[in-house]
mmCIF file of C-alpha atoms in Angstrom:
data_model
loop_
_atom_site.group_PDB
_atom_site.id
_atom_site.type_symbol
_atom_site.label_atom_id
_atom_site.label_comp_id
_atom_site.label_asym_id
_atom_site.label_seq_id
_atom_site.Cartn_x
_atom_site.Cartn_y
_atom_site.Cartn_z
ATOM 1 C CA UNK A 1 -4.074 271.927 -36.361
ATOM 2 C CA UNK A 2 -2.129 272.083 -39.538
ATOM 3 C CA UNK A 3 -1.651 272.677 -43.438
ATOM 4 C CA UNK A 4 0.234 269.812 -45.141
ATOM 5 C CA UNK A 5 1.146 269.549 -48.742
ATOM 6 C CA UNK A 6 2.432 266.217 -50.052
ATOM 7 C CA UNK A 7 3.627 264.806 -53.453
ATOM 8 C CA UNK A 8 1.287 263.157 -55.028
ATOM 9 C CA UNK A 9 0.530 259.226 -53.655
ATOM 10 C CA UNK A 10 1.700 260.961 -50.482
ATOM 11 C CA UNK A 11 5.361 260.190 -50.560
ATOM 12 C CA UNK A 12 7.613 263.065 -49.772
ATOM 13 C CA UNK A 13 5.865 265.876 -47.272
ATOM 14 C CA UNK A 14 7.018 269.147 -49.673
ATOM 15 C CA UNK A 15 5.548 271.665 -46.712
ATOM 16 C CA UNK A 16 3.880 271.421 -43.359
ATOM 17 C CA UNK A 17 2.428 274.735 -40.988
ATOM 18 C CA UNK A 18 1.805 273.529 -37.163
ATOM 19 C CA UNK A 19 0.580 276.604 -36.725
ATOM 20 C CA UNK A 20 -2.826 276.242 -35.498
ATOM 21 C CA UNK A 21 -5.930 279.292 -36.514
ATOM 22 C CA UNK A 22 -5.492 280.503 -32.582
ATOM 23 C CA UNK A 23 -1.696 281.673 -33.843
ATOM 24 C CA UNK A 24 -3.128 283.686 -36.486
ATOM 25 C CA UNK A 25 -4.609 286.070 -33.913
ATOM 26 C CA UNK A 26 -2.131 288.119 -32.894
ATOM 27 C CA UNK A 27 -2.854 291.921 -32.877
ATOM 28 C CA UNK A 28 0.631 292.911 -33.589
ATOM 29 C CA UNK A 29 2.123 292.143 -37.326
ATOM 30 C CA UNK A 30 4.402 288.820 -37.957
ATOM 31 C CA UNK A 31 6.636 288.560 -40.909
ATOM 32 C CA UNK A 32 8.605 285.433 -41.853
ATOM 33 C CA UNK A 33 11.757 285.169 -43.162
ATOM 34 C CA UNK A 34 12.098 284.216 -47.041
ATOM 35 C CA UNK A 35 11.182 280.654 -47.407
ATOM 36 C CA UNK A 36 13.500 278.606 -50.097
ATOM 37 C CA UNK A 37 13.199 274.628 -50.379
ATOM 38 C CA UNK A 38 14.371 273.309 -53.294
ATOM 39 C CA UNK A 39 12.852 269.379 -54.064
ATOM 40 C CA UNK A 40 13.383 266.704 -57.204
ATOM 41 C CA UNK A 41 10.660 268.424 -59.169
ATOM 42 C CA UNK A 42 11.010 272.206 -58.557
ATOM 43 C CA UNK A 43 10.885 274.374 -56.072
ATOM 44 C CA UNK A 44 9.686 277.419 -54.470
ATOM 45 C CA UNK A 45 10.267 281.031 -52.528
ATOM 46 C CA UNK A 46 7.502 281.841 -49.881
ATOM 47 C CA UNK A 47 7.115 284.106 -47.289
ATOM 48 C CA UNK A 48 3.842 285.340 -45.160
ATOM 49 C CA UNK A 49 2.872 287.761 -42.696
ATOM 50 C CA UNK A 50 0.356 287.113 -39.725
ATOM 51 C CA UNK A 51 -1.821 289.566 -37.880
ATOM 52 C CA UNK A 52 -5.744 289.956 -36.387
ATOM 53 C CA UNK A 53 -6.998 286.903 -37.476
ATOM 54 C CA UNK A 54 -5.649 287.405 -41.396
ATOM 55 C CA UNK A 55 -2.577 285.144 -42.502
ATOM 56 C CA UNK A 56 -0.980 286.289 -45.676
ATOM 57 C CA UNK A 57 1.118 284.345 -48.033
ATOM 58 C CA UNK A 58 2.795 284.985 -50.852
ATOM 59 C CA UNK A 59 4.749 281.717 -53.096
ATOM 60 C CA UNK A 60 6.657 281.483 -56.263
ATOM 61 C CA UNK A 61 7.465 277.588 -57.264
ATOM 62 C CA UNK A 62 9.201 276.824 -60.240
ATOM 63 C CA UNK A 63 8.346 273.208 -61.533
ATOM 64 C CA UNK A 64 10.236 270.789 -64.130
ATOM 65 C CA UNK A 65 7.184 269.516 -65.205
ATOM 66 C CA UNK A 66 3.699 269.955 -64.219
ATOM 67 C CA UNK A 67 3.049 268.435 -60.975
ATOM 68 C CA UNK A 68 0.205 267.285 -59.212
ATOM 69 C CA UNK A 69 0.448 267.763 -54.970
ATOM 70 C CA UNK A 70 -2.063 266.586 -52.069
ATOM 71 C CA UNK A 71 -3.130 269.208 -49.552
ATOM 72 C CA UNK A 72 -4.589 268.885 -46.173
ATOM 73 C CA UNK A 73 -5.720 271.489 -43.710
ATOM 74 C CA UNK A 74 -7.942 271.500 -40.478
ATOM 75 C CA UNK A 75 -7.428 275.433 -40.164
ATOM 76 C CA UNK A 76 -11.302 276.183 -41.072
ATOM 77 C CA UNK A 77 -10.118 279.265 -42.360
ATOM 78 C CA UNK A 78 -11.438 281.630 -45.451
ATOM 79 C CA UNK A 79 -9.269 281.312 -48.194
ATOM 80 C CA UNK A 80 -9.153 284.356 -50.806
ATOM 81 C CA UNK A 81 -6.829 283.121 -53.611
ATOM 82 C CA UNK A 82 -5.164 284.905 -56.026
ATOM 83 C CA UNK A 83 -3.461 283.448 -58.756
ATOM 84 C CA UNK A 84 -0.808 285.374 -60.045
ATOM 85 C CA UNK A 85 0.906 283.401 -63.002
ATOM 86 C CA UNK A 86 0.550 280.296 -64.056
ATOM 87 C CA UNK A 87 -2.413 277.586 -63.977
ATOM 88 C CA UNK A 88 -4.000 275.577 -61.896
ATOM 89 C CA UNK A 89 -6.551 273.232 -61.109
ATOM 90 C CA UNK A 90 -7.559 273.008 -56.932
ATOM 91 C CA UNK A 91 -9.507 269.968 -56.127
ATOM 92 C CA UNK A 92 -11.026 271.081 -52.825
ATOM 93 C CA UNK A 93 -13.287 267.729 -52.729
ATOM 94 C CA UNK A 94 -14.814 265.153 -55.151
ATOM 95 C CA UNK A 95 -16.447 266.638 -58.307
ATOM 96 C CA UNK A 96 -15.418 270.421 -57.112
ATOM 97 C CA UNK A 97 -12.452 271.167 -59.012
ATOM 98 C CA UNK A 98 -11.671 274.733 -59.597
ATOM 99 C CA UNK A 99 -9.687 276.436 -62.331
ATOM 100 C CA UNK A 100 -7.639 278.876 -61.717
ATOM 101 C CA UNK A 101 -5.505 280.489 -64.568
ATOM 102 C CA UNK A 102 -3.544 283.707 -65.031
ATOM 103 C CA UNK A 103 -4.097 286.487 -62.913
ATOM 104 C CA UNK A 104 -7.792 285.286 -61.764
ATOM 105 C CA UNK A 105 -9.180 284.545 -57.867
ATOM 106 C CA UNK A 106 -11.308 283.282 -56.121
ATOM 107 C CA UNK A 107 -12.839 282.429 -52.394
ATOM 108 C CA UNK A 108 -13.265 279.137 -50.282
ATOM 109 C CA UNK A 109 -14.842 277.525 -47.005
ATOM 110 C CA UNK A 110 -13.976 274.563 -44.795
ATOM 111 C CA UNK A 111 -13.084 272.911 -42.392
ATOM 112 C CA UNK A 112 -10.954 269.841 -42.324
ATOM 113 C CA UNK A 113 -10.505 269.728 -45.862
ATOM 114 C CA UNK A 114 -7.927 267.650 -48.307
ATOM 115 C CA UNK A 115 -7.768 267.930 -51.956
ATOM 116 C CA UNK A 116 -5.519 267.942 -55.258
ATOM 117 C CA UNK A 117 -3.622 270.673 -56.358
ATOM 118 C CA UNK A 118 -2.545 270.530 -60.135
ATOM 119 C CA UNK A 119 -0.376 272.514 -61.860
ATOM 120 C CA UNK A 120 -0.338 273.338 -65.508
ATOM 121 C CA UNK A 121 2.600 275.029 -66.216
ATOM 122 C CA UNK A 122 6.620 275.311 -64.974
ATOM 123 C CA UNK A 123 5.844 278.598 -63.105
ATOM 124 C CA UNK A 124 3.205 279.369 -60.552
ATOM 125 C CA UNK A 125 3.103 282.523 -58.386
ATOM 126 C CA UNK A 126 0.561 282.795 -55.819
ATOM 127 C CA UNK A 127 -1.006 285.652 -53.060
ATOM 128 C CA UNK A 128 -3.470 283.665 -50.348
ATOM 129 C CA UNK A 129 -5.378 285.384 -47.883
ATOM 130 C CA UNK A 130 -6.487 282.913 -44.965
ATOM 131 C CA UNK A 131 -8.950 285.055 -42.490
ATOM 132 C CA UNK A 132 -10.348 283.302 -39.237
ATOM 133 C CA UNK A 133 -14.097 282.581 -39.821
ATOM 134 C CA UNK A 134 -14.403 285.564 -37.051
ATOM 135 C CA UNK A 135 -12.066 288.038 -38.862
ATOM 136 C CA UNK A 136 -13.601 287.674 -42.128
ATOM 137 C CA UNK A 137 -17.068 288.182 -40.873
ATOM 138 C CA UNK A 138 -15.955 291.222 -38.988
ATOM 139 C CA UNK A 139 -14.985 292.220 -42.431
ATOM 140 C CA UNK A 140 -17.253 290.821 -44.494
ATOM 141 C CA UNK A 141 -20.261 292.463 -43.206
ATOM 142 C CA UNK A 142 -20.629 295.525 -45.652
ATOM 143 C CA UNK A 143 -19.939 293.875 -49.011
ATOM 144 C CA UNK A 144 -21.721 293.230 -51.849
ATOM 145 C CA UNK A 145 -24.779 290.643 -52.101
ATOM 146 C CA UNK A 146 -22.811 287.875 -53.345
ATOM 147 C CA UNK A 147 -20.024 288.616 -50.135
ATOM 148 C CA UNK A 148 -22.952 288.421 -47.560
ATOM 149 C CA UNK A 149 -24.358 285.438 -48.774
ATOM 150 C CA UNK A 150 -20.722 283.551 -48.913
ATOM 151 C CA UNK A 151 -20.586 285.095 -45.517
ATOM 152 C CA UNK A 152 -23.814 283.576 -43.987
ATOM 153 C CA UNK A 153 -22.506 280.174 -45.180
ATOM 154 C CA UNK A 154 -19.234 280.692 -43.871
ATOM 155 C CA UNK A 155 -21.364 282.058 -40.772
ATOM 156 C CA UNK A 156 -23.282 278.320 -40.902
ATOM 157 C CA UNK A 157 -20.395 276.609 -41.154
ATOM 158 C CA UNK A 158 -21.202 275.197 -44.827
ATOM 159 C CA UNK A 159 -17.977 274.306 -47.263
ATOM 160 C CA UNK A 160 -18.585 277.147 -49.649
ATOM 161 C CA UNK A 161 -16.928 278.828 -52.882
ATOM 162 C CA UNK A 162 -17.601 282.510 -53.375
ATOM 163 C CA UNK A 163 -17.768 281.804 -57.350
ATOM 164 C CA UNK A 164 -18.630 278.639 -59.646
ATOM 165 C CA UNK A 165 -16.717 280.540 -62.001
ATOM 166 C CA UNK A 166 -12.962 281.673 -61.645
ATOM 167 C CA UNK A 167 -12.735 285.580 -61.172
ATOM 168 C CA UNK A 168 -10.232 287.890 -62.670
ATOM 169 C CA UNK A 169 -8.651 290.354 -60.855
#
């Protein structure tokens, strides 16, 4: 199992995680080292911490131009995304493309998924959660209405988004 981002048309790999969702279940906490890779078009500072199921991630790139990357990941994880700075456009699958600008969020679902990521601006700083389906369940449980019914999907296995709409934060 991986995460893979490539440049668009798939010609230079800019990041790949081996780590498979089994690695993310470690009850004691994992911090990375500071992350720096430096490619034609930008670059970017990254660094995440692991524990119980919840992967954390936190990424600053820096871009010459706005770029557009391909992304693929068989984790199956939750993915709470926080946009920091910057815009972007996440093309989780045909005809669901969602907007993310300045300091807004939002939730998704699948499993062996591949999209577009498209950025908008020279500067894009990101926080991602990625929870095991069973960790964010375990958490999930006592939220609001609109939580427990992203939940049941996420419970059903469905490709879900917690919100049509970006939210802000």
């Amino acid at each position: 199992m991986s995460f893979t981002l490539k440049t668009a048309g798939g010609n230079e790999v800019v990041n790949r995680n081996t780590m498979s969702v089994s690695d993310f279940n470690k009850p004691e906490l994992l911090e990375s080292e500071w992350l720096e890779k430096v490619f034609p078009f930008g670059g970017t500072r990254m660094k995440e911490w692991i524990f119980d199921g919840i992967r954390m991630v936190y990424s600053d790139w820096h871009f010459q131009k706005p770029v557009e990357l391909e992304w693929e990941s068989n984790w199956g994880t939750v993915r709470l995304y926080f946009n920091l700075k910057g815009a972007v456009s996440i093309d989780n699958s045909p005809g669901q493309i969602q907007l993310l600008g300045n300091r807004q969020q939002n939730m998704f679902y699948g499993s062996d998924r591949k999209g577009i990521f498209k950025t908008d601006d020279l500067q894009m700083q990101a926080f991602r959660l990625h929870f095991t389906r069973e960790a964010f369940l375990r958490i999930a449980g006592e939220g609001s209405d609109n939580l427990k019914a992203f939940a049941d999907k996420v419970a059903g296995q469905k490709t879900s988004i917690l919100s049509v709409d970006a939210l802000p934060l």
